[in-house]
């Protein structure tokens, strides 16, 4: 779904009010508008690890920190670091976007 299509759905009558709870009875889940991205299993495993099991952090970390090898020290597997950084610029940007979207909106694993 494109940004334009999402905008059109959000501007439909009753949607704005239901998002902010301003009198509409329509139950509208905005998260269903954003498609889940497909990512490799090793990326999904790392995202789950970061959200759940970071040993040196008293609380969960954010997506930006999770993508920074210098911040993650020994916790970031080499495979993730290579996937995020060892490509040409366009591929790196694509992988960073996939990682962030998977983190924020959910994901499906590639087969």
PDB file of N, CA and C in Angstrom:
ATOM      1  N   UNK A   1       0.852  -1.170   0.000  1.00  0.00           N
ATOM      2  CA  UNK A   1       0.000   0.000   0.000  1.00  0.00           C
ATOM      3  C   UNK A   1       0.898   1.234   0.000  1.00  0.00           C
ATOM      4  N   UNK A   2       0.583   2.163  -0.856  1.00  0.00           N
ATOM      5  CA  UNK A   2       1.384   3.377  -0.955  1.00  0.00           C
ATOM      6  C   UNK A   2       0.973   4.370   0.128  1.00  0.00           C
ATOM      7  N   UNK A   3       1.813   5.371   0.325  1.00  0.00           N
ATOM      8  CA  UNK A   3       1.489   6.425   1.279  1.00  0.00           C
ATOM      9  C   UNK A   3       0.207   7.145   0.903  1.00  0.00           C
ATOM     10  N   UNK A   4      -0.004   7.331  -0.407  1.00  0.00           N
ATOM     11  CA  UNK A   4      -1.220   7.993  -0.871  1.00  0.00           C
ATOM     12  C   UNK A   4      -2.453   7.171  -0.507  1.00  0.00           C
ATOM     13  N   UNK A   5      -2.365   5.854  -0.702  1.00  0.00           N
ATOM     14  CA  UNK A   5      -3.501   4.982  -0.373  1.00  0.00           C
ATOM     15  C   UNK A   5      -3.787   4.986   1.123  1.00  0.00           C
ATOM     16  N   UNK A   6      -2.734   4.983   1.919  1.00  0.00           N
ATOM     17  CA  UNK A   6      -2.918   5.052   3.380  1.00  0.00           C
ATOM     18  C   UNK A   6      -3.592   6.369   3.750  1.00  0.00           C
ATOM     19  N   UNK A   7      -3.121   7.461   3.146  1.00  0.00           N
ATOM     20  CA  UNK A   7      -3.724   8.773   3.410  1.00  0.00           C
ATOM     21  C   UNK A   7      -5.192   8.813   3.047  1.00  0.00           C
ATOM     22  N   UNK A   8      -5.540   8.199   1.913  1.00  0.00           N
ATOM     23  CA  UNK A   8      -6.944   8.162   1.502  1.00  0.00           C
ATOM     24  C   UNK A   8      -7.793   7.381   2.494  1.00  0.00           C
ATOM     25  N   UNK A   9      -7.260   6.259   2.985  1.00  0.00           N
ATOM     26  CA  UNK A   9      -8.020   5.473   3.966  1.00  0.00           C
ATOM     27  C   UNK A   9      -8.175   6.249   5.275  1.00  0.00           C
ATOM     28  N   UNK A  10      -7.111   6.954   5.676  1.00  0.00           N
ATOM     29  CA  UNK A  10      -7.183   7.705   6.928  1.00  0.00           C
ATOM     30  C   UNK A  10      -8.102   8.918   6.825  1.00  0.00           C
ATOM     31  N   UNK A  11      -8.298   9.429   5.611  1.00  0.00           N
ATOM     32  CA  UNK A  11      -9.157  10.603   5.464  1.00  0.00           C
ATOM     33  C   UNK A  11     -10.617  10.226   5.207  1.00  0.00           C
ATOM     34  N   UNK A  12     -10.920   8.940   5.180  1.00  0.00           N
ATOM     35  CA  UNK A  12     -12.309   8.502   4.981  1.00  0.00           C
ATOM     36  C   UNK A  12     -13.170   8.976   6.156  1.00  0.00           C
ATOM     37  N   UNK A  13     -14.436   9.221   5.921  1.00  0.00           N
ATOM     38  CA  UNK A  13     -15.329   9.690   6.997  1.00  0.00           C
ATOM     39  C   UNK A  13     -15.294   8.760   8.215  1.00  0.00           C
ATOM     40  N   UNK A  14     -15.148   9.338   9.376  1.00  0.00           N
ATOM     41  CA  UNK A  14     -15.173   8.582  10.620  1.00  0.00           C
ATOM     42  C   UNK A  14     -13.839   8.029  11.055  1.00  0.00           C
ATOM     43  N   UNK A  15     -12.855   7.960  10.167  1.00  0.00           N
ATOM     44  CA  UNK A  15     -11.571   7.367  10.536  1.00  0.00           C
ATOM     45  C   UNK A  15     -10.804   8.275  11.477  1.00  0.00           C
ATOM     46  N   UNK A  16     -10.707   9.551  11.149  1.00  0.00           N
ATOM     47  CA  UNK A  16      -9.950  10.484  12.000  1.00  0.00           C
ATOM     48  C   UNK A  16     -10.485  10.452  13.420  1.00  0.00           C
ATOM     49  N   UNK A  17     -11.781  10.525  13.552  1.00  0.00           N
ATOM     50  CA  UNK A  17     -12.374  10.513  14.879  1.00  0.00           C
ATOM     51  C   UNK A  17     -12.103   9.212  15.619  1.00  0.00           C
ATOM     52  N   UNK A  18     -12.121   8.085  14.894  1.00  0.00           N
ATOM     53  CA  UNK A  18     -11.927   6.817  15.585  1.00  0.00           C
ATOM     54  C   UNK A  18     -10.492   6.659  16.053  1.00  0.00           C
ATOM     55  N   UNK A  19      -9.544   7.222  15.311  1.00  0.00           N
ATOM     56  CA  UNK A  19      -8.143   7.124  15.739  1.00  0.00           C
ATOM     57  C   UNK A  19      -7.941   7.866  17.052  1.00  0.00           C
ATOM     58  N   UNK A  20      -8.532   9.042  17.155  1.00  0.00           N
ATOM     59  CA  UNK A  20      -8.336   9.863  18.339  1.00  0.00           C
ATOM     60  C   UNK A  20      -9.466   9.734  19.353  1.00  0.00           C
ATOM     61  N   UNK A  21     -10.413   8.871  19.082  1.00  0.00           N
ATOM     62  CA  UNK A  21     -11.490   8.624  20.036  1.00  0.00           C
ATOM     63  C   UNK A  21     -12.410   9.809  20.237  1.00  0.00           C
ATOM     64  N   UNK A  22     -12.690  10.569  19.194  1.00  0.00           N
ATOM     65  CA  UNK A  22     -13.498  11.769  19.343  1.00  0.00           C
ATOM     66  C   UNK A  22     -14.935  11.556  18.890  1.00  0.00           C
ATOM     67  N   UNK A  23     -15.554  10.523  19.361  1.00  0.00           N
ATOM     68  CA  UNK A  23     -16.978  10.365  19.125  1.00  0.00           C
ATOM     69  C   UNK A  23     -17.398   9.374  18.059  1.00  0.00           C
ATOM     70  N   UNK A  24     -16.492   8.794  17.340  1.00  0.00           N
ATOM     71  CA  UNK A  24     -16.891   7.821  16.334  1.00  0.00           C
ATOM     72  C   UNK A  24     -16.986   6.443  16.963  1.00  0.00           C
ATOM     73  N   UNK A  25     -17.963   5.671  16.526  1.00  0.00           N
ATOM     74  CA  UNK A  25     -18.098   4.305  17.011  1.00  0.00           C
ATOM     75  C   UNK A  25     -17.306   3.322  16.170  1.00  0.00           C
ATOM     76  N   UNK A  26     -16.725   3.774  15.083  1.00  0.00           N
ATOM     77  CA  UNK A  26     -16.003   2.889  14.175  1.00  0.00           C
ATOM     78  C   UNK A  26     -14.670   2.483  14.806  1.00  0.00           C
ATOM     79  N   UNK A  27     -14.430   1.190  14.890  1.00  0.00           N
ATOM     80  CA  UNK A  27     -13.170   0.684  15.439  1.00  0.00           C
ATOM     81  C   UNK A  27     -12.208   0.481  14.276  1.00  0.00           C
ATOM     82  N   UNK A  28     -11.174   1.297  14.189  1.00  0.00           N
ATOM     83  CA  UNK A  28     -10.279   1.289  13.039  1.00  0.00           C
ATOM     84  C   UNK A  28      -8.849   1.092  13.508  1.00  0.00           C
ATOM     85  N   UNK A  29      -8.234   0.006  13.098  1.00  0.00           N
ATOM     86  CA  UNK A  29      -6.862  -0.299  13.492  1.00  0.00           C
ATOM     87  C   UNK A  29      -5.908   0.192  12.408  1.00  0.00           C
ATOM     88  N   UNK A  30      -5.251   1.310  12.646  1.00  0.00           N
ATOM     89  CA  UNK A  30      -4.362   1.924  11.666  1.00  0.00           C
ATOM     90  C   UNK A  30      -3.182   1.006  11.338  1.00  0.00           C
ATOM     91  N   UNK A  31      -2.727   0.206  12.279  1.00  0.00           N
ATOM     92  CA  UNK A  31      -1.572  -0.661  12.033  1.00  0.00           C
ATOM     93  C   UNK A  31      -1.834  -1.674  10.918  1.00  0.00           C
ATOM     94  N   UNK A  32      -3.092  -1.984  10.667  1.00  0.00           N
ATOM     95  CA  UNK A  32      -3.421  -2.926   9.598  1.00  0.00           C
ATOM     96  C   UNK A  32      -3.205  -2.317   8.214  1.00  0.00           C
ATOM     97  N   UNK A  33      -3.069  -1.009   8.138  1.00  0.00           N
ATOM     98  CA  UNK A  33      -2.838  -0.344   6.865  1.00  0.00           C
ATOM     99  C   UNK A  33      -1.394  -0.473   6.404  1.00  0.00           C
ATOM    100  N   UNK A  34      -0.494  -0.722   7.309  1.00  0.00           N
ATOM    101  CA  UNK A  34       0.928  -0.752   6.978  1.00  0.00           C
ATOM    102  C   UNK A  34       1.347  -2.196   6.750  1.00  0.00           C
ATOM    103  N   UNK A  35       1.756  -2.528   5.544  1.00  0.00           N
ATOM    104  CA  UNK A  35       2.130  -3.919   5.256  1.00  0.00           C
ATOM    105  C   UNK A  35       3.409  -4.321   5.978  1.00  0.00           C
ATOM    106  N   UNK A  36       3.466  -5.571   6.385  1.00  0.00           N
ATOM    107  CA  UNK A  36       4.667  -6.108   7.014  1.00  0.00           C
ATOM    108  C   UNK A  36       5.701  -6.397   5.937  1.00  0.00           C
ATOM    109  N   UNK A  37       6.962  -6.124   6.269  1.00  0.00           N
ATOM    110  CA  UNK A  37       8.047  -6.377   5.324  1.00  0.00           C
ATOM    111  C   UNK A  37       8.548  -7.804   5.494  1.00  0.00           C
ATOM    112  N   UNK A  38       9.209  -8.306   4.466  1.00  0.00           N
ATOM    113  CA  UNK A  38       9.828  -9.632   4.532  1.00  0.00           C
ATOM    114  C   UNK A  38      11.316  -9.444   4.776  1.00  0.00           C
ATOM    115  N   UNK A  39      11.812 -10.147   5.793  1.00  0.00           N
ATOM    116  CA  UNK A  39      13.228 -10.047   6.149  1.00  0.00           C
ATOM    117  C   UNK A  39      13.796 -11.452   6.352  1.00  0.00           C
ATOM    118  N   UNK A  40      15.127 -11.570   6.229  1.00  0.00           N
ATOM    119  CA  UNK A  40      15.757 -12.867   6.493  1.00  0.00           C
ATOM    120  C   UNK A  40      15.583 -13.287   7.956  1.00  0.00           C
ATOM    121  N   UNK A  41      15.618 -14.579   8.196  1.00  0.00           N
ATOM    122  CA  UNK A  41      15.446 -15.112   9.558  1.00  0.00           C
ATOM    123  C   UNK A  41      16.467 -14.550  10.533  1.00  0.00           C
ATOM    124  N   UNK A  42      17.729 -14.412  10.085  1.00  0.00           N
ATOM    125  CA  UNK A  42      18.751 -13.919  11.014  1.00  0.00           C
ATOM    126  C   UNK A  42      18.473 -12.482  11.445  1.00  0.00           C
ATOM    127  N   UNK A  43      17.824 -11.691  10.584  1.00  0.00           N
ATOM    128  CA  UNK A  43      17.454 -10.318  10.952  1.00  0.00           C
ATOM    129  C   UNK A  43      16.290 -10.359  11.945  1.00  0.00           C
ATOM    130  N   UNK A  44      15.319 -11.216  11.692  1.00  0.00           N
ATOM    131  CA  UNK A  44      14.187 -11.364  12.615  1.00  0.00           C
ATOM    132  C   UNK A  44      14.670 -11.816  13.991  1.00  0.00           C
ATOM    133  N   UNK A  45      15.592 -12.763  14.015  1.00  0.00           N
ATOM    134  CA  UNK A  45      16.133 -13.245  15.296  1.00  0.00           C
ATOM    135  C   UNK A  45      16.824 -12.117  16.057  1.00  0.00           C
ATOM    136  N   UNK A  46      17.578 -11.293  15.341  1.00  0.00           N
ATOM    137  CA  UNK A  46      18.297 -10.188  15.981  1.00  0.00           C
ATOM    138  C   UNK A  46      17.318  -9.135  16.507  1.00  0.00           C
ATOM    139  N   UNK A  47      16.290  -8.812  15.742  1.00  0.00           N
ATOM    140  CA  UNK A  47      15.294  -7.846  16.219  1.00  0.00           C
ATOM    141  C   UNK A  47      14.627  -8.364  17.485  1.00  0.00           C
ATOM    142  N   UNK A  48      14.233  -9.619  17.484  1.00  0.00           N
ATOM    143  CA  UNK A  48      13.614 -10.205  18.681  1.00  0.00           C
ATOM    144  C   UNK A  48      14.569 -10.170  19.861  1.00  0.00           C
ATOM    145  N   UNK A  49      15.830 -10.486  19.616  1.00  0.00           N
ATOM    146  CA  UNK A  49      16.841 -10.453  20.671  1.00  0.00           C
ATOM    147  C   UNK A  49      16.970  -9.040  21.247  1.00  0.00           C
ATOM    148  N   UNK A  50      17.065  -8.044  20.377  1.00  0.00           N
ATOM    149  CA  UNK A  50      17.223  -6.665  20.842  1.00  0.00           C
ATOM    150  C   UNK A  50      16.028  -6.192  21.654  1.00  0.00           C
ATOM    151  N   UNK A  51      14.859  -6.590  21.249  1.00  0.00           N
ATOM    152  CA  UNK A  51      13.655  -6.141  21.949  1.00  0.00           C
ATOM    153  C   UNK A  51      13.446  -6.874  23.268  1.00  0.00           C
ATOM    154  N   UNK A  52      14.082  -8.022  23.418  1.00  0.00           N
ATOM    155  CA  UNK A  52      13.785  -8.862  24.565  1.00  0.00           C
ATOM    156  C   UNK A  52      14.974  -9.131  25.477  1.00  0.00           C
ATOM    157  N   UNK A  53      16.158  -9.358  24.922  1.00  0.00           N
ATOM    158  CA  UNK A  53      17.219  -9.982  25.710  1.00  0.00           C
ATOM    159  C   UNK A  53      18.553  -9.259  25.790  1.00  0.00           C
ATOM    160  N   UNK A  54      18.614  -7.973  25.523  1.00  0.00           N
ATOM    161  CA  UNK A  54      19.912  -7.305  25.585  1.00  0.00           C
ATOM    162  C   UNK A  54      20.456  -7.404  27.007  1.00  0.00           C
ATOM    163  N   UNK A  55      21.593  -8.092  27.187  1.00  0.00           N
ATOM    164  CA  UNK A  55      22.092  -8.341  28.535  1.00  0.00           C
ATOM    165  C   UNK A  55      22.614  -7.107  29.264  1.00  0.00           C
ATOM    166  N   UNK A  56      23.168  -6.139  28.544  1.00  0.00           N
ATOM    167  CA  UNK A  56      23.782  -4.996  29.220  1.00  0.00           C
ATOM    168  C   UNK A  56      22.845  -3.803  29.339  1.00  0.00           C
ATOM    169  N   UNK A  57      21.574  -3.986  29.009  1.00  0.00           N
ATOM    170  CA  UNK A  57      20.642  -2.868  29.030  1.00  0.00           C
ATOM    171  C   UNK A  57      19.528  -3.122  30.037  1.00  0.00           C
ATOM    172  N   UNK A  58      19.304  -2.176  30.950  1.00  0.00           N
ATOM    173  CA  UNK A  58      18.220  -2.353  31.917  1.00  0.00           C
ATOM    174  C   UNK A  58      16.839  -2.237  31.279  1.00  0.00           C
ATOM    175  N   UNK A  59      16.777  -1.663  30.092  1.00  0.00           N
ATOM    176  CA  UNK A  59      15.509  -1.571  29.381  1.00  0.00           C
ATOM    177  C   UNK A  59      15.759  -1.827  27.899  1.00  0.00           C
ATOM    178  N   UNK A  60      14.695  -1.962  27.166  1.00  0.00           N
ATOM    179  CA  UNK A  60      14.847  -2.222  25.741  1.00  0.00           C
ATOM    180  C   UNK A  60      15.514  -1.038  25.056  1.00  0.00           C
ATOM    181  N   UNK A  61      16.196  -1.330  23.962  1.00  0.00           N
ATOM    182  CA  UNK A  61      16.853  -0.277  23.204  1.00  0.00           C
ATOM    183  C   UNK A  61      15.972   0.121  22.031  1.00  0.00           C
ATOM    184  N   UNK A  62      16.310   1.206  21.385  1.00  0.00           N
ATOM    185  CA  UNK A  62      15.559   1.683  20.236  1.00  0.00           C
ATOM    186  C   UNK A  62      16.117   1.141  18.933  1.00  0.00           C
ATOM    187  N   UNK A  63      15.346   1.324  17.881  1.00  0.00           N
ATOM    188  CA  UNK A  63      15.724   0.804  16.575  1.00  0.00           C
ATOM    189  C   UNK A  63      17.016   1.439  16.076  1.00  0.00           C
ATOM    190  N   UNK A  64      17.206   2.728  16.314  1.00  0.00           N
ATOM    191  CA  UNK A  64      18.425   3.390  15.861  1.00  0.00           C
ATOM    192  C   UNK A  64      19.669   2.800  16.489  1.00  0.00           C
ATOM    193  N   UNK A  65      19.628   2.559  17.771  1.00  0.00           N
ATOM    194  CA  UNK A  65      20.767   1.958  18.469  1.00  0.00           C
ATOM    195  C   UNK A  65      21.018   0.541  18.000  1.00  0.00           C
ATOM    196  N   UNK A  66      19.962  -0.193  17.738  1.00  0.00           N
ATOM    197  CA  UNK A  66      20.094  -1.591  17.317  1.00  0.00           C
ATOM    198  C   UNK A  66      20.801  -1.720  15.976  1.00  0.00           C
ATOM    199  N   UNK A  67      20.753  -0.649  15.162  1.00  0.00           N
ATOM    200  CA  UNK A  67      21.393  -0.698  13.848  1.00  0.00           C
ATOM    201  C   UNK A  67      22.835  -0.172  13.874  1.00  0.00           C
ATOM    202  N   UNK A  68      23.326   0.256  15.013  1.00  0.00           N
ATOM    203  CA  UNK A  68      24.664   0.841  15.109  1.00  0.00           C
ATOM    204  C   UNK A  68      25.662  -0.164  15.680  1.00  0.00           C
ATOM    205  N   UNK A  69      26.555  -0.691  14.858  1.00  0.00           N
ATOM    206  CA  UNK A  69      27.537  -1.673  15.357  1.00  0.00           C
ATOM    207  C   UNK A  69      28.373  -1.139  16.518  1.00  0.00           C
ATOM    208  N   UNK A  70      28.730   0.143  16.471  1.00  0.00           N
ATOM    209  CA  UNK A  70      29.562   0.696  17.542  1.00  0.00           C
ATOM    210  C   UNK A  70      28.812   0.785  18.868  1.00  0.00           C
ATOM    211  N   UNK A  71      27.486   0.913  18.825  1.00  0.00           N
ATOM    212  CA  UNK A  71      26.694   0.950  20.045  1.00  0.00           C
ATOM    213  C   UNK A  71      26.456  -0.449  20.583  1.00  0.00           C
ATOM    214  N   UNK A  72      26.225  -1.392  19.691  1.00  0.00           N
ATOM    215  CA  UNK A  72      25.852  -2.738  20.106  1.00  0.00           C
ATOM    216  C   UNK A  72      27.036  -3.597  20.526  1.00  0.00           C
ATOM    217  N   UNK A  73      28.241  -3.122  20.318  1.00  0.00           N
ATOM    218  CA  UNK A  73      29.455  -3.829  20.744  1.00  0.00           C
ATOM    219  C   UNK A  73      29.440  -5.280  20.285  1.00  0.00           C
ATOM    220  N   UNK A  74      29.558  -6.177  21.240  1.00  0.00           N
ATOM    221  CA  UNK A  74      29.652  -7.602  20.929  1.00  0.00           C
ATOM    222  C   UNK A  74      28.292  -8.271  20.726  1.00  0.00           C
ATOM    223  N   UNK A  75      27.225  -7.530  20.945  1.00  0.00           N
ATOM    224  CA  UNK A  75      25.890  -8.137  20.832  1.00  0.00           C
ATOM    225  C   UNK A  75      25.421  -8.276  19.395  1.00  0.00           C
ATOM    226  N   UNK A  76      25.958  -7.462  18.488  1.00  0.00           N
ATOM    227  CA  UNK A  76      25.507  -7.519  17.098  1.00  0.00           C
ATOM    228  C   UNK A  76      26.265  -8.614  16.362  1.00  0.00           C
ATOM    229  N   UNK A  77      25.574  -9.613  15.862  1.00  0.00           N
ATOM    230  CA  UNK A  77      26.244 -10.661  15.098  1.00  0.00           C
ATOM    231  C   UNK A  77      26.896 -10.077  13.838  1.00  0.00           C
ATOM    232  N   UNK A  78      28.004 -10.677  13.444  1.00  0.00           N
ATOM    233  CA  UNK A  78      28.703 -10.221  12.240  1.00  0.00           C
ATOM    234  C   UNK A  78      27.791 -10.241  11.024  1.00  0.00           C
ATOM    235  N   UNK A  79      26.924 -11.239  10.955  1.00  0.00           N
ATOM    236  CA  UNK A  79      26.013 -11.371   9.823  1.00  0.00           C
ATOM    237  C   UNK A  79      25.094 -10.148   9.701  1.00  0.00           C
ATOM    238  N   UNK A  80      24.626  -9.631  10.825  1.00  0.00           N
ATOM    239  CA  UNK A  80      23.773  -8.436  10.825  1.00  0.00           C
ATOM    240  C   UNK A  80      24.581  -7.216  10.410  1.00  0.00           C
ATOM    241  N   UNK A  81      25.767  -7.079  10.975  1.00  0.00           N
ATOM    242  CA  UNK A  81      26.608  -5.933  10.621  1.00  0.00           C
ATOM    243  C   UNK A  81      26.895  -5.917   9.118  1.00  0.00           C
ATOM    244  N   UNK A  82      27.235  -7.071   8.568  1.00  0.00           N
ATOM    245  CA  UNK A  82      27.486  -7.148   7.118  1.00  0.00           C
ATOM    246  C   UNK A  82      26.223  -6.813   6.327  1.00  0.00           C
ATOM    247  N   UNK A  83      25.072  -7.313   6.764  1.00  0.00           N
ATOM    248  CA  UNK A  83      23.818  -7.072   6.057  1.00  0.00           C
ATOM    249  C   UNK A  83      23.483  -5.576   6.038  1.00  0.00           C
ATOM    250  N   UNK A  84      23.786  -4.879   7.129  1.00  0.00           N
ATOM    251  CA  UNK A  84      23.472  -3.449   7.221  1.00  0.00           C
ATOM    252  C   UNK A  84      24.529  -2.546   6.583  1.00  0.00           C
ATOM    253  N   UNK A  85      25.795  -2.994   6.518  1.00  0.00           N
ATOM    254  CA  UNK A  85      26.856  -2.053   6.154  1.00  0.00           C
ATOM    255  C   UNK A  85      27.770  -2.462   5.010  1.00  0.00           C
ATOM    256  N   UNK A  86      27.835  -3.710   4.639  1.00  0.00           N
ATOM    257  CA  UNK A  86      28.835  -4.149   3.664  1.00  0.00           C
ATOM    258  C   UNK A  86      28.296  -4.263   2.241  1.00  0.00           C
ATOM    259  N   UNK A  87      27.525  -3.322   1.832  1.00  0.00           N
ATOM    260  CA  UNK A  87      26.949  -3.324   0.496  1.00  0.00           C
ATOM    261  C   UNK A  87      27.173  -1.953  -0.119  1.00  0.00           C
ATOM    262  N   UNK A  88      26.699  -1.777  -1.352  1.00  0.00           N
ATOM    263  CA  UNK A  88      26.766  -0.428  -1.897  1.00  0.00           C
ATOM    264  C   UNK A  88      25.732   0.436  -1.181  1.00  0.00           C
ATOM    265  N   UNK A  89      25.806   1.723  -1.376  1.00  0.00           N
ATOM    266  CA  UNK A  89      24.991   2.677  -0.626  1.00  0.00           C
ATOM    267  C   UNK A  89      23.495   2.389  -0.766  1.00  0.00           C
ATOM    268  N   UNK A  90      23.026   2.117  -1.971  1.00  0.00           N
ATOM    269  CA  UNK A  90      21.597   1.879  -2.183  1.00  0.00           C
ATOM    270  C   UNK A  90      21.102   0.639  -1.451  1.00  0.00           C
ATOM    271  N   UNK A  91      21.894  -0.413  -1.448  1.00  0.00           N
ATOM    272  CA  UNK A  91      21.506  -1.646  -0.744  1.00  0.00           C
ATOM    273  C   UNK A  91      21.514  -1.407   0.765  1.00  0.00           C
ATOM    274  N   UNK A  92      22.522  -0.679   1.265  1.00  0.00           N
ATOM    275  CA  UNK A  92      22.560  -0.365   2.693  1.00  0.00           C
ATOM    276  C   UNK A  92      21.309   0.401   3.115  1.00  0.00           C
ATOM    277  N   UNK A  93      20.929   1.390   2.322  1.00  0.00           N
ATOM    278  CA  UNK A  93      19.739   2.186   2.639  1.00  0.00           C
ATOM    279  C   UNK A  93      18.493   1.299   2.630  1.00  0.00           C
ATOM    280  N   UNK A  94      18.385   0.421   1.640  1.00  0.00           N
ATOM    281  CA  UNK A  94      17.235  -0.496   1.564  1.00  0.00           C
ATOM    282  C   UNK A  94      17.190  -1.398   2.799  1.00  0.00           C
ATOM    283  N   UNK A  95      18.334  -1.947   3.188  1.00  0.00           N
ATOM    284  CA  UNK A  95      18.374  -2.839   4.358  1.00  0.00           C
ATOM    285  C   UNK A  95      18.045  -2.080   5.642  1.00  0.00           C
ATOM    286  N   UNK A  96      18.546  -0.853   5.778  1.00  0.00           N
ATOM    287  CA  UNK A  96      18.227  -0.060   6.973  1.00  0.00           C
ATOM    288  C   UNK A  96      16.725   0.221   7.047  1.00  0.00           C
ATOM    289  N   UNK A  97      16.130   0.541   5.900  1.00  0.00           N
ATOM    290  CA  UNK A  97      14.694   0.803   5.882  1.00  0.00           C
ATOM    291  C   UNK A  97      13.897  -0.462   6.218  1.00  0.00           C
ATOM    292  N   UNK A  98      14.288  -1.588   5.642  1.00  0.00           N
ATOM    293  CA  UNK A  98      13.609  -2.849   5.960  1.00  0.00           C
ATOM    294  C   UNK A  98      13.713  -3.156   7.452  1.00  0.00           C
ATOM    295  N   UNK A  99      14.908  -2.968   8.019  1.00  0.00           N
ATOM    296  CA  UNK A  99      15.129  -3.226   9.442  1.00  0.00           C
ATOM    297  C   UNK A  99      14.209  -2.340  10.284  1.00  0.00           C
ATOM    298  N   UNK A 100      14.184  -1.047   9.975  1.00  0.00           N
ATOM    299  CA  UNK A 100      13.368  -0.115  10.759  1.00  0.00           C
ATOM    300  C   UNK A 100      11.881  -0.425  10.632  1.00  0.00           C
ATOM    301  N   UNK A 101      11.428  -0.702   9.413  1.00  0.00           N
ATOM    302  CA  UNK A 101      10.008  -1.021   9.221  1.00  0.00           C
ATOM    303  C   UNK A 101       9.643  -2.325   9.918  1.00  0.00           C
ATOM    304  N   UNK A 102      10.527  -3.316   9.864  1.00  0.00           N
ATOM    305  CA  UNK A 102      10.269  -4.580  10.557  1.00  0.00           C
ATOM    306  C   UNK A 102      10.181  -4.349  12.060  1.00  0.00           C
ATOM    307  N   UNK A 103      11.061  -3.539  12.579  1.00  0.00           N
ATOM    308  CA  UNK A 103      11.090  -3.225  14.010  1.00  0.00           C
ATOM    309  C   UNK A 103       9.793  -2.530  14.423  1.00  0.00           C
ATOM    310  N   UNK A 104       9.369  -1.556  13.651  1.00  0.00           N
ATOM    311  CA  UNK A 104       8.235  -0.723  14.033  1.00  0.00           C
ATOM    312  C   UNK A 104       6.873  -1.350  13.735  1.00  0.00           C
ATOM    313  N   UNK A 105       6.752  -2.032  12.588  1.00  0.00           N
ATOM    314  CA  UNK A 105       5.434  -2.461  12.126  1.00  0.00           C
ATOM    315  C   UNK A 105       5.261  -3.969  12.045  1.00  0.00           C
ATOM    316  N   UNK A 106       6.303  -4.716  12.353  1.00  0.00           N
ATOM    317  CA  UNK A 106       6.216  -6.163  12.267  1.00  0.00           C
ATOM    318  C   UNK A 106       6.792  -6.670  10.959  1.00  0.00           C
ATOM    319  N   UNK A 107       6.949  -7.963  10.878  1.00  0.00           N
ATOM    320  CA  UNK A 107       7.612  -8.550   9.711  1.00  0.00           C
ATOM    321  C   UNK A 107       7.110  -9.960   9.457  1.00  0.00           C
ATOM    322  N   UNK A 108       7.450 -10.431   8.287  1.00  0.00           N
ATOM    323  CA  UNK A 108       7.292 -11.829   7.932  1.00  0.00           C
ATOM    324  C   UNK A 108       8.677 -12.295   7.518  1.00  0.00           C
ATOM    325  N   UNK A 109       9.001 -13.547   7.795  1.00  0.00           N
ATOM    326  CA  UNK A 109      10.312 -14.059   7.431  1.00  0.00           C
ATOM    327  C   UNK A 109      10.309 -14.537   5.981  1.00  0.00           C
ATOM    328  N   UNK A 110      11.409 -14.258   5.291  1.00  0.00           N
ATOM    329  CA  UNK A 110      11.575 -14.769   3.938  1.00  0.00           C
ATOM    330  C   UNK A 110      11.676 -16.274   3.998  1.00  0.00           C
ATOM    331  N   UNK A 111      11.235 -16.911   2.928  1.00  0.00           N
ATOM    332  CA  UNK A 111      11.328 -18.369   2.880  1.00  0.00           C
ATOM    333  C   UNK A 111      12.629 -18.797   2.256  1.00  0.00           C
TER     334      UNK A 111
END
